[in-house]
Amino acid sequence: MATKVIKGGDGFKQVEVEIVKVLRDVKVVTGEGLEAAVDKTAKEVVKRTKEKSPVKTGVYKKSWTSKKEEFKPGAYGRRVYNSKKANITHLLEHGHYERARNIKANPIPHITPDKEVKEIFEENLKKELEKELGKV
């Protein structure tokens, strides 16, 4: 069986250039969609955590926020944290023993679980990519 050899010319070079342009556009679109999905997810997680947080003075509940974080060059993420009372999140979430009053403080689960965050993110990512790819 004979093998055909196709010699490249200007036609193939043009196709290659067009493919590179399309891939670059898709990368930009999906990157923007990914960042938007991460931002929306962080905002939703902060909102849900604030809703479930215990209130004594209100400082702990109001202090939930998120910030942009670059884990490595090109990677994008947001960290959800308590900006003023981070030291008591574990104690409230899991409970603790109070020696002074000789009692066990009951846990108050209020931080959005990872499984729920993953579901929120997947939903947001799907919506954002559909919206972004609809523009192209």
mmCIF file of N, CA and C in Angstrom:
data_model
loop_
_atom_site.group_PDB
_atom_site.id
_atom_site.type_symbol
_atom_site.label_atom_id
_atom_site.label_comp_id
_atom_site.label_asym_id
_atom_site.label_seq_id
_atom_site.Cartn_x
_atom_site.Cartn_y
_atom_site.Cartn_z
ATOM 1 N N MET A 1 0.840 -1.167 0.000
ATOM 2 C CA MET A 1 0.000 0.000 0.000
ATOM 3 C C MET A 1 0.886 1.230 0.000
ATOM 4 N N ALA A 2 0.612 2.136 -0.854
ATOM 5 C CA ALA A 2 1.421 3.343 -1.005
ATOM 6 C C ALA A 2 0.989 4.385 0.016
ATOM 7 N N THR A 3 1.943 5.114 0.523
ATOM 8 C CA THR A 3 1.678 6.176 1.477
ATOM 9 C C THR A 3 1.800 7.513 0.766
ATOM 10 N N LYS A 4 0.803 8.358 0.942
ATOM 11 C CA LYS A 4 0.857 9.681 0.337
ATOM 12 C C LYS A 4 1.583 10.618 1.278
ATOM 13 N N VAL A 5 2.444 11.382 0.747
ATOM 14 C CA VAL A 5 3.156 12.388 1.524
ATOM 15 C C VAL A 5 2.579 13.735 1.142
ATOM 16 N N ILE A 6 2.082 14.431 2.143
ATOM 17 C CA ILE A 6 1.520 15.748 1.890
ATOM 18 C C ILE A 6 2.554 16.770 2.310
ATOM 19 N N LYS A 7 2.964 17.554 1.345
ATOM 20 C CA LYS A 7 3.955 18.582 1.648
ATOM 21 C C LYS A 7 3.242 19.836 2.102
ATOM 22 N N GLY A 8 3.725 20.386 3.177
ATOM 23 C CA GLY A 8 3.122 21.597 3.718
ATOM 24 C C GLY A 8 3.434 22.800 2.856
ATOM 25 N N GLY A 9 2.543 23.706 2.866
ATOM 26 C CA GLY A 9 2.728 24.938 2.126
ATOM 27 C C GLY A 9 2.090 26.057 2.901
ATOM 28 N N ASP A 10 1.791 27.113 2.177
ATOM 29 C CA ASP A 10 1.173 28.263 2.835
ATOM 30 C C ASP A 10 -0.207 27.931 3.386
ATOM 31 N N GLY A 11 -0.932 27.034 2.740
ATOM 32 C CA GLY A 11 -2.264 26.644 3.192
ATOM 33 C C GLY A 11 -2.218 26.015 4.574
ATOM 34 N N PHE A 12 -1.241 25.134 4.789
ATOM 35 C CA PHE A 12 -1.110 24.483 6.103
ATOM 36 C C PHE A 12 -0.653 25.477 7.159
ATOM 37 N N LYS A 13 0.193 26.395 6.777
ATOM 38 C CA LYS A 13 0.682 27.405 7.718
ATOM 39 C C LYS A 13 -0.481 28.276 8.179
ATOM 40 N N GLN A 14 -1.367 28.639 7.246
ATOM 41 C CA GLN A 14 -2.535 29.461 7.575
ATOM 42 C C GLN A 14 -3.470 28.720 8.532
ATOM 43 N N VAL A 15 -3.684 27.423 8.277
ATOM 44 C CA VAL A 15 -4.536 26.613 9.158
ATOM 45 C C VAL A 15 -3.927 26.549 10.552
ATOM 46 N N GLU A 16 -2.618 26.377 10.619
ATOM 47 C CA GLU A 16 -1.924 26.319 11.905
ATOM 48 C C GLU A 16 -2.098 27.625 12.671
ATOM 49 N N VAL A 17 -1.961 28.743 11.982
ATOM 50 C CA VAL A 17 -2.126 30.056 12.613
ATOM 51 C C VAL A 17 -3.545 30.222 13.139
ATOM 52 N N GLU A 18 -4.541 29.796 12.369
ATOM 53 C CA GLU A 18 -5.942 29.899 12.790
ATOM 54 C C GLU A 18 -6.224 29.018 14.007
ATOM 55 N N ILE A 19 -5.666 27.826 14.020
ATOM 56 C CA ILE A 19 -5.854 26.911 15.154
ATOM 57 C C ILE A 19 -5.258 27.522 16.419
ATOM 58 N N VAL A 20 -4.080 28.092 16.309
ATOM 59 C CA VAL A 20 -3.435 28.718 17.462
ATOM 60 C C VAL A 20 -4.283 29.882 17.974
ATOM 61 N N LYS A 21 -4.844 30.685 17.072
ATOM 62 C CA LYS A 21 -5.699 31.807 17.476
ATOM 63 C C LYS A 21 -6.931 31.314 18.229
ATOM 64 N N VAL A 22 -7.578 30.282 17.710
ATOM 65 C CA VAL A 22 -8.780 29.741 18.355
ATOM 66 C C VAL A 22 -8.440 29.189 19.733
ATOM 67 N N LEU A 23 -7.351 28.441 19.833
ATOM 68 C CA LEU A 23 -6.953 27.878 21.131
ATOM 69 C C LEU A 23 -6.634 28.982 22.132
ATOM 70 N N ARG A 24 -5.985 30.046 21.680
ATOM 71 C CA ARG A 24 -5.662 31.172 22.560
ATOM 72 C C ARG A 24 -6.951 31.838 23.048
ATOM 73 N N ASP A 25 -7.924 32.022 22.140
ATOM 74 C CA ASP A 25 -9.203 32.622 22.526
ATOM 75 C C ASP A 25 -9.946 31.750 23.530
ATOM 76 N N VAL A 26 -9.974 30.446 23.296
ATOM 77 C CA VAL A 26 -10.653 29.528 24.206
ATOM 78 C C VAL A 26 -9.976 29.543 25.571
ATOM 79 N N LYS A 27 -8.648 29.614 25.582
ATOM 80 C CA LYS A 27 -7.914 29.657 26.856
ATOM 81 C C LYS A 27 -8.280 30.914 27.635
ATOM 82 N N VAL A 28 -8.365 32.050 26.950
ATOM 83 C CA VAL A 28 -8.726 33.305 27.610
ATOM 84 C C VAL A 28 -10.156 33.225 28.132
ATOM 85 N N VAL A 29 -11.062 32.740 27.304
ATOM 86 C CA VAL A 29 -12.472 32.639 27.694
ATOM 87 C C VAL A 29 -12.628 31.704 28.886
ATOM 88 N N THR A 30 -12.042 30.525 28.823
ATOM 89 C CA THR A 30 -12.195 29.576 29.926
ATOM 90 C C THR A 30 -11.488 30.076 31.181
ATOM 91 N N GLY A 31 -10.373 30.793 31.022
ATOM 92 C CA GLY A 31 -9.681 31.366 32.175
ATOM 93 C C GLY A 31 -10.534 32.407 32.869
ATOM 94 N N GLU A 32 -11.186 33.260 32.076
ATOM 95 C CA GLU A 32 -12.068 34.275 32.653
ATOM 96 C C GLU A 32 -13.273 33.619 33.323
ATOM 97 N N GLY A 33 -13.821 32.600 32.675
ATOM 98 C CA GLY A 33 -14.954 31.883 33.257
ATOM 99 C C GLY A 33 -14.578 31.189 34.553
ATOM 100 N N LEU A 34 -13.382 30.625 34.589
ATOM 101 C CA LEU A 34 -12.902 29.943 35.787
ATOM 102 C C LEU A 34 -12.746 30.930 36.940
ATOM 103 N N GLU A 35 -12.143 32.086 36.661
ATOM 104 C CA GLU A 35 -11.970 33.095 37.710
ATOM 105 C C GLU A 35 -13.313 33.591 38.222
ATOM 106 N N ALA A 36 -14.255 33.809 37.311
ATOM 107 C CA ALA A 36 -15.588 34.265 37.727
ATOM 108 C C ALA A 36 -16.270 33.210 38.590
ATOM 109 N N ALA A 37 -16.122 31.938 38.228
ATOM 110 C CA ALA A 37 -16.726 30.855 39.009
ATOM 111 C C ALA A 37 -16.105 30.776 40.401
ATOM 112 N N VAL A 38 -14.796 30.941 40.479
ATOM 113 C CA VAL A 38 -14.108 30.919 41.784
ATOM 114 C C VAL A 38 -14.592 32.085 42.640
ATOM 115 N N ASP A 39 -14.700 33.277 42.039
ATOM 116 C CA ASP A 39 -15.154 34.450 42.788
ATOM 117 C C ASP A 39 -16.580 34.270 43.307
ATOM 118 N N LYS A 40 -17.470 33.775 42.445
ATOM 119 C CA LYS A 40 -18.862 33.567 42.853
ATOM 120 C C LYS A 40 -18.963 32.506 43.949
ATOM 121 N N THR A 41 -18.153 31.461 43.827
ATOM 122 C CA THR A 41 -18.166 30.396 44.836
ATOM 123 C C THR A 41 -17.704 30.940 46.183
ATOM 124 N N ALA A 42 -16.618 31.705 46.185
ATOM 125 C CA ALA A 42 -16.111 32.271 47.438
ATOM 126 C C ALA A 42 -17.154 33.185 48.069
ATOM 127 N N LYS A 43 -17.816 33.990 47.252
ATOM 128 C CA LYS A 43 -18.839 34.898 47.766
ATOM 129 C C LYS A 43 -19.995 34.111 48.393
ATOM 130 N N GLU A 44 -20.411 33.035 47.730
ATOM 131 C CA GLU A 44 -21.501 32.201 48.231
ATOM 132 C C GLU A 44 -21.103 31.489 49.527
ATOM 133 N N VAL A 45 -19.874 30.993 49.595
ATOM 134 C CA VAL A 45 -19.401 30.301 50.807
ATOM 135 C C VAL A 45 -19.331 31.276 51.981
ATOM 136 N N VAL A 46 -18.846 32.487 51.744
ATOM 137 C CA VAL A 46 -18.801 33.502 52.804
ATOM 138 C C VAL A 46 -20.222 33.789 53.297
ATOM 139 N N LYS A 47 -21.155 33.948 52.370
ATOM 140 C CA LYS A 47 -22.546 34.238 52.727
ATOM 141 C C LYS A 47 -23.143 33.109 53.578
ATOM 142 N N ARG A 48 -22.954 31.858 53.135
ATOM 143 C CA ARG A 48 -23.515 30.716 53.876
ATOM 144 C C ARG A 48 -22.870 30.573 55.255
ATOM 145 N N THR A 49 -21.567 30.797 55.333
ATOM 146 C CA THR A 49 -20.871 30.667 56.616
ATOM 147 C C THR A 49 -21.322 31.764 57.577
ATOM 148 N N LYS A 50 -21.501 32.979 57.074
ATOM 149 C CA LYS A 50 -21.993 34.064 57.920
ATOM 150 C C LYS A 50 -23.387 33.743 58.460
ATOM 151 N N GLU A 51 -24.236 33.170 57.608
ATOM 152 C CA GLU A 51 -25.601 32.839 58.029
ATOM 153 C C GLU A 51 -25.615 31.822 59.166
ATOM 154 N N LYS A 52 -24.683 30.873 59.140
ATOM 155 C CA LYS A 52 -24.671 29.794 60.130
ATOM 156 C C LYS A 52 -23.805 30.105 61.356
ATOM 157 N N SER A 53 -23.016 31.177 61.297
ATOM 158 C CA SER A 53 -22.094 31.491 62.391
ATOM 159 C C SER A 53 -22.838 31.896 63.655
ATOM 160 N N PRO A 54 -22.308 31.482 64.826
ATOM 161 C CA PRO A 54 -22.924 31.879 66.093
ATOM 162 C C PRO A 54 -22.712 33.374 66.357
ATOM 163 N N VAL A 55 -23.638 33.959 67.084
ATOM 164 C CA VAL A 55 -23.562 35.391 67.368
ATOM 165 C C VAL A 55 -23.522 35.605 68.876
ATOM 166 N N LYS A 56 -22.455 36.209 69.343
ATOM 167 C CA LYS A 56 -22.390 36.627 70.743
ATOM 168 C C LYS A 56 -22.334 38.155 70.729
ATOM 169 N N THR A 57 -21.279 38.681 70.087
ATOM 170 C CA THR A 57 -21.180 40.135 69.919
ATOM 171 C C THR A 57 -21.387 40.523 68.455
ATOM 172 N N GLY A 58 -21.286 39.555 67.552
ATOM 173 C CA GLY A 58 -21.459 39.833 66.129
ATOM 174 C C GLY A 58 -20.149 40.014 65.377
ATOM 175 N N VAL A 59 -19.048 40.180 66.106
ATOM 176 C CA VAL A 59 -17.744 40.396 65.468
ATOM 177 C C VAL A 59 -17.324 39.164 64.683
ATOM 178 N N TYR A 60 -17.481 37.998 65.265
ATOM 179 C CA TYR A 60 -17.083 36.745 64.601
ATOM 180 C C TYR A 60 -17.878 36.548 63.322
ATOM 181 N N LYS A 61 -19.167 36.745 63.397
ATOM 182 C CA LYS A 61 -20.041 36.528 62.246
ATOM 183 C C LYS A 61 -19.722 37.502 61.111
ATOM 184 N N LYS A 62 -19.481 38.752 61.428
ATOM 185 C CA LYS A 62 -19.225 39.777 60.415
ATOM 186 C C LYS A 62 -17.836 39.675 59.797
ATOM 187 N N SER A 63 -16.924 38.960 60.440
ATOM 188 C CA SER A 63 -15.523 38.937 60.015
ATOM 189 C C SER A 63 -15.217 37.939 58.908
ATOM 190 N N TRP A 64 -16.191 37.152 58.447
ATOM 191 C CA TRP A 64 -15.926 36.198 57.374
ATOM 192 C C TRP A 64 -15.737 36.937 56.071
ATOM 193 N N THR A 65 -14.658 36.608 55.365
ATOM 194 C CA THR A 65 -14.339 37.260 54.095
ATOM 195 C C THR A 65 -13.508 36.316 53.239
ATOM 196 N N SER A 66 -13.160 36.774 52.051
ATOM 197 C CA SER A 66 -12.285 35.972 51.194
ATOM 198 C C SER A 66 -11.255 36.898 50.566
ATOM 199 N N LYS A 67 -10.137 36.309 50.177
ATOM 200 C CA LYS A 67 -9.110 37.098 49.505
ATOM 201 C C LYS A 67 -8.503 36.282 48.376
ATOM 202 N N LYS A 68 -8.037 36.995 47.373
ATOM 203 C CA LYS A 68 -7.408 36.369 46.221
ATOM 204 C C LYS A 68 -6.072 35.778 46.655
ATOM 205 N N GLU A 69 -5.800 34.596 46.155
ATOM 206 C CA GLU A 69 -4.561 33.930 46.522
ATOM 207 C C GLU A 69 -3.963 33.236 45.311
ATOM 208 N N GLU A 70 -2.685 33.460 45.083
ATOM 209 C CA GLU A 70 -1.997 32.805 43.987
ATOM 210 C C GLU A 70 -1.132 31.712 44.574
ATOM 211 N N PHE A 71 -1.500 30.466 44.286
ATOM 212 C CA PHE A 71 -0.790 29.326 44.843
ATOM 213 C C PHE A 71 0.514 29.082 44.099
ATOM 214 N N LYS A 72 0.482 29.252 42.788
ATOM 215 C CA LYS A 72 1.669 29.193 41.955
ATOM 216 C C LYS A 72 1.368 30.054 40.735
ATOM 217 N N PRO A 73 2.358 30.489 39.999
ATOM 218 C CA PRO A 73 2.106 31.380 38.858
ATOM 219 C C PRO A 73 1.077 30.797 37.893
ATOM 220 N N GLY A 74 0.079 31.597 37.581
ATOM 221 C CA GLY A 74 -0.957 31.157 36.661
ATOM 222 C C GLY A 74 -2.149 30.511 37.333
ATOM 223 N N ALA A 75 -2.010 30.095 38.584
ATOM 224 C CA ALA A 75 -3.119 29.470 39.307
ATOM 225 C C ALA A 75 -3.902 30.561 40.029
ATOM 226 N N TYR A 76 -5.205 30.410 40.092
ATOM 227 C CA TYR A 76 -6.059 31.419 40.723
ATOM 228 C C TYR A 76 -6.945 30.755 41.758
ATOM 229 N N GLY A 77 -7.086 31.377 42.895
ATOM 230 C CA GLY A 77 -7.945 30.836 43.935
ATOM 231 C C GLY A 77 -8.322 31.920 44.927
ATOM 232 N N ARG A 78 -9.274 31.618 45.765
ATOM 233 C CA ARG A 78 -9.668 32.540 46.825
ATOM 234 C C ARG A 78 -9.725 31.757 48.132
ATOM 235 N N ARG A 79 -9.254 32.377 49.191
ATOM 236 C CA ARG A 79 -9.270 31.765 50.518
ATOM 237 C C ARG A 79 -10.397 32.409 51.326
ATOM 238 N N VAL A 80 -11.254 31.588 51.895
ATOM 239 C CA VAL A 80 -12.320 32.072 52.769
ATOM 240 C C VAL A 80 -11.811 31.909 54.199
ATOM 241 N N TYR A 81 -11.865 33.007 54.962
ATOM 242 C CA TYR A 81 -11.311 32.972 56.310
ATOM 243 C C TYR A 81 -12.010 33.995 57.197
ATOM 244 N N ASN A 82 -11.777 33.890 58.494
ATOM 245 C CA ASN A 82 -12.301 34.853 59.442
ATOM 246 C C ASN A 82 -11.176 35.819 59.766
ATOM 247 N N SER A 83 -11.351 37.073 59.400
ATOM 248 C CA SER A 83 -10.256 38.035 59.496
ATOM 249 C C SER A 83 -9.943 38.502 60.916
ATOM 250 N N LYS A 84 -10.902 38.455 61.835
ATOM 251 C CA LYS A 84 -10.659 38.980 63.180
ATOM 252 C C LYS A 84 -10.612 37.926 64.277
ATOM 253 N N LYS A 85 -11.328 36.839 64.116
ATOM 254 C CA LYS A 85 -11.406 35.826 65.174
ATOM 255 C C LYS A 85 -11.048 34.437 64.642
ATOM 256 N N ALA A 86 -10.023 34.354 63.829
ATOM 257 C CA ALA A 86 -9.639 33.076 63.219
ATOM 258 C C ALA A 86 -9.240 32.039 64.264
ATOM 259 N N ASN A 87 -8.753 32.489 65.416
ATOM 260 C CA ASN A 87 -8.269 31.562 66.437
ATOM 261 C C ASN A 87 -9.374 30.748 67.114
ATOM 262 N N ILE A 88 -10.630 31.144 66.962
ATOM 263 C CA ILE A 88 -11.696 30.390 67.631
ATOM 264 C C ILE A 88 -12.547 29.558 66.662
ATOM 265 N N THR A 89 -12.235 29.589 65.370
ATOM 266 C CA THR A 89 -13.064 28.836 64.413
ATOM 267 C C THR A 89 -13.056 27.343 64.722
ATOM 268 N N HIS A 90 -11.894 26.790 65.010
ATOM 269 C CA HIS A 90 -11.785 25.359 65.300
ATOM 270 C C HIS A 90 -12.533 25.011 66.594
ATOM 271 N N LEU A 91 -12.406 25.863 67.597
ATOM 272 C CA LEU A 91 -13.071 25.606 68.882
ATOM 273 C C LEU A 91 -14.587 25.619 68.732
ATOM 274 N N LEU A 92 -15.099 26.564 67.959
ATOM 275 C CA LEU A 92 -16.546 26.630 67.757
ATOM 276 C C LEU A 92 -17.043 25.482 66.888
ATOM 277 N N GLU A 93 -16.300 25.163 65.840
ATOM 278 C CA GLU A 93 -16.721 24.132 64.895
ATOM 279 C C GLU A 93 -16.739 22.740 65.530
ATOM 280 N N HIS A 94 -15.741 22.450 66.365
ATOM 281 C CA HIS A 94 -15.597 21.096 66.902
ATOM 282 C C HIS A 94 -15.884 20.980 68.404
ATOM 283 N N GLY A 95 -16.126 22.086 69.077
ATOM 284 C CA GLY A 95 -16.358 22.045 70.519
ATOM 285 C C GLY A 95 -15.037 22.007 71.276
ATOM 286 N N HIS A 96 -15.086 22.264 72.571
ATOM 287 C CA HIS A 96 -13.873 22.269 73.388
ATOM 288 C C HIS A 96 -14.259 22.169 74.865
ATOM 289 N N TYR A 97 -13.265 21.947 75.677
ATOM 290 C CA TYR A 97 -13.465 21.828 77.124
ATOM 291 C C TYR A 97 -13.058 23.139 77.777
ATOM 292 N N GLU A 98 -13.944 23.697 78.597
ATOM 293 C CA GLU A 98 -13.634 24.933 79.326
ATOM 294 C C GLU A 98 -13.242 24.571 80.755
ATOM 295 N N ARG A 99 -11.953 24.654 81.042
ATOM 296 C CA ARG A 99 -11.474 24.273 82.371
ATOM 297 C C ARG A 99 -11.986 25.198 83.460
ATOM 298 N N ALA A 100 -12.065 26.489 83.158
ATOM 299 C CA ALA A 100 -12.470 27.464 84.169
ATOM 300 C C ALA A 100 -13.872 27.171 84.710
ATOM 301 N N ARG A 101 -14.775 26.780 83.819
ATOM 302 C CA ARG A 101 -16.152 26.499 84.248
ATOM 303 C C ARG A 101 -16.408 24.998 84.367
ATOM 304 N N ASN A 102 -15.399 24.182 84.048
ATOM 305 C CA ASN A 102 -15.482 22.729 84.131
ATOM 306 C C ASN A 102 -16.651 22.163 83.316
ATOM 307 N N ILE A 103 -16.774 22.661 82.084
ATOM 308 C CA ILE A 103 -17.838 22.178 81.198
ATOM 309 C C ILE A 103 -17.278 21.915 79.798
ATOM 310 N N LYS A 104 -18.038 21.139 79.043
ATOM 311 C CA LYS A 104 -17.686 20.892 77.644
ATOM 312 C C LYS A 104 -18.569 21.794 76.795
ATOM 313 N N ALA A 105 -17.964 22.667 76.001
ATOM 314 C CA ALA A 105 -18.722 23.527 75.092
ATOM 315 C C ALA A 105 -19.107 22.696 73.873
ATOM 316 N N ASN A 106 -20.356 22.697 73.542
ATOM 317 C CA ASN A 106 -20.847 21.920 72.400
ATOM 318 C C ASN A 106 -20.362 22.507 71.076
ATOM 319 N N PRO A 107 -20.131 21.648 70.095
ATOM 320 C CA PRO A 107 -19.718 22.149 68.783
ATOM 321 C C PRO A 107 -20.873 22.875 68.083
ATOM 322 N N ILE A 108 -20.512 23.878 67.301
ATOM 323 C CA ILE A 108 -21.481 24.608 66.490
ATOM 324 C C ILE A 108 -20.984 24.538 65.042
ATOM 325 N N PRO A 109 -21.375 23.492 64.304
ATOM 326 C CA PRO A 109 -20.905 23.377 62.925
ATOM 327 C C PRO A 109 -21.503 24.497 62.065
ATOM 328 N N HIS A 110 -20.639 25.366 61.558
ATOM 329 C CA HIS A 110 -21.115 26.507 60.779
ATOM 330 C C HIS A 110 -20.296 26.758 59.520
ATOM 331 N N ILE A 111 -19.116 26.189 59.428
ATOM 332 C CA ILE A 111 -18.263 26.387 58.260
ATOM 333 C C ILE A 111 -18.751 25.467 57.139
ATOM 334 N N THR A 112 -18.922 26.038 55.956
ATOM 335 C CA THR A 112 -19.441 25.289 54.815
ATOM 336 C C THR A 112 -18.517 24.115 54.501
ATOM 337 N N PRO A 113 -19.049 22.877 54.467
ATOM 338 C CA PRO A 113 -18.216 21.687 54.217
ATOM 339 C C PRO A 113 -17.632 21.681 52.797
ATOM 340 N N ASP A 114 -16.488 21.017 52.639
ATOM 341 C CA ASP A 114 -15.804 20.952 51.350
ATOM 342 C C ASP A 114 -16.684 20.362 50.253
ATOM 343 N N LYS A 115 -17.449 19.347 50.599
ATOM 344 C CA LYS A 115 -18.313 18.697 49.607
ATOM 345 C C LYS A 115 -19.326 19.701 49.045
ATOM 346 N N GLU A 116 -19.889 20.511 49.926
ATOM 347 C CA GLU A 116 -20.855 21.526 49.509
ATOM 348 C C GLU A 116 -20.175 22.614 48.669
ATOM 349 N N VAL A 117 -18.959 22.996 49.051
ATOM 350 C CA VAL A 117 -18.199 23.999 48.292
ATOM 351 C C VAL A 117 -17.912 23.476 46.885
ATOM 352 N N LYS A 118 -17.550 22.207 46.799
ATOM 353 C CA LYS A 118 -17.270 21.594 45.500
ATOM 354 C C LYS A 118 -18.512 21.636 44.608
ATOM 355 N N GLU A 119 -19.668 21.315 45.168
ATOM 356 C CA GLU A 119 -20.915 21.342 44.399
ATOM 357 C C GLU A 119 -21.244 22.757 43.929
ATOM 358 N N ILE A 120 -21.066 23.725 44.798
ATOM 359 C CA ILE A 120 -21.318 25.125 44.439
ATOM 360 C C ILE A 120 -20.386 25.546 43.304
ATOM 361 N N PHE A 121 -19.105 25.178 43.435
ATOM 362 C CA PHE A 121 -18.121 25.544 42.415
ATOM 363 C C PHE A 121 -18.456 24.909 41.066
ATOM 364 N N GLU A 122 -18.791 23.625 41.068
ATOM 365 C CA GLU A 122 -19.118 22.951 39.809
ATOM 366 C C GLU A 122 -20.314 23.602 39.132
ATOM 367 N N GLU A 123 -21.312 23.972 39.913
ATOM 368 C CA GLU A 123 -22.500 24.633 39.369
ATOM 369 C C GLU A 123 -22.125 26.002 38.777
ATOM 370 N N ASN A 124 -21.343 26.781 39.522
ATOM 371 C CA ASN A 124 -20.919 28.101 39.047
ATOM 372 C C ASN A 124 -20.041 27.998 37.809
ATOM 373 N N LEU A 125 -19.146 27.022 37.790
ATOM 374 C CA LEU A 125 -18.252 26.847 36.642
ATOM 375 C C LEU A 125 -19.050 26.495 35.392
ATOM 376 N N LYS A 126 -20.006 25.620 35.553
ATOM 377 C CA LYS A 126 -20.840 25.227 34.412
ATOM 378 C C LYS A 126 -21.581 26.441 33.845
ATOM 379 N N LYS A 127 -22.172 27.242 34.719
ATOM 380 C CA LYS A 127 -22.902 28.440 34.288
ATOM 381 C C LYS A 127 -21.975 29.431 33.585
ATOM 382 N N GLU A 128 -20.801 29.657 34.170
ATOM 383 C CA GLU A 128 -19.861 30.640 33.602
ATOM 384 C C GLU A 128 -19.326 30.188 32.247
ATOM 385 N N LEU A 129 -18.987 28.916 32.112
ATOM 386 C CA LEU A 129 -18.463 28.436 30.834
ATOM 387 C C LEU A 129 -19.530 28.480 29.750
ATOM 388 N N GLU A 130 -20.763 28.136 30.111
ATOM 389 C CA GLU A 130 -21.850 28.235 29.138
ATOM 390 C C GLU A 130 -22.039 29.673 28.700
ATOM 391 N N LYS A 131 -21.964 30.611 29.662
ATOM 392 C CA LYS A 131 -22.119 32.023 29.339
ATOM 393 C C LYS A 131 -20.961 32.518 28.464
ATOM 394 N N GLU A 132 -19.729 32.144 28.826
ATOM 395 C CA GLU A 132 -18.552 32.596 28.092
ATOM 396 C C GLU A 132 -18.488 31.988 26.686
ATOM 397 N N LEU A 133 -18.785 30.704 26.584
ATOM 398 C CA LEU A 133 -18.720 30.047 25.265
ATOM 399 C C LEU A 133 -19.871 30.495 24.368
ATOM 400 N N GLY A 134 -20.943 30.971 24.958
ATOM 401 C CA GLY A 134 -22.052 31.506 24.181
ATOM 402 C C GLY A 134 -21.673 32.805 23.478
ATOM 403 N N LYS A 135 -20.678 33.518 24.023
ATOM 404 C CA LYS A 135 -20.222 34.781 23.429
ATOM 405 C C LYS A 135 -19.342 34.553 22.211
ATOM 406 N N VAL A 136 -18.616 33.427 22.179
ATOM 407 C CA VAL A 136 -17.648 33.172 21.116
ATOM 408 C C VAL A 136 -18.335 32.818 19.823
#
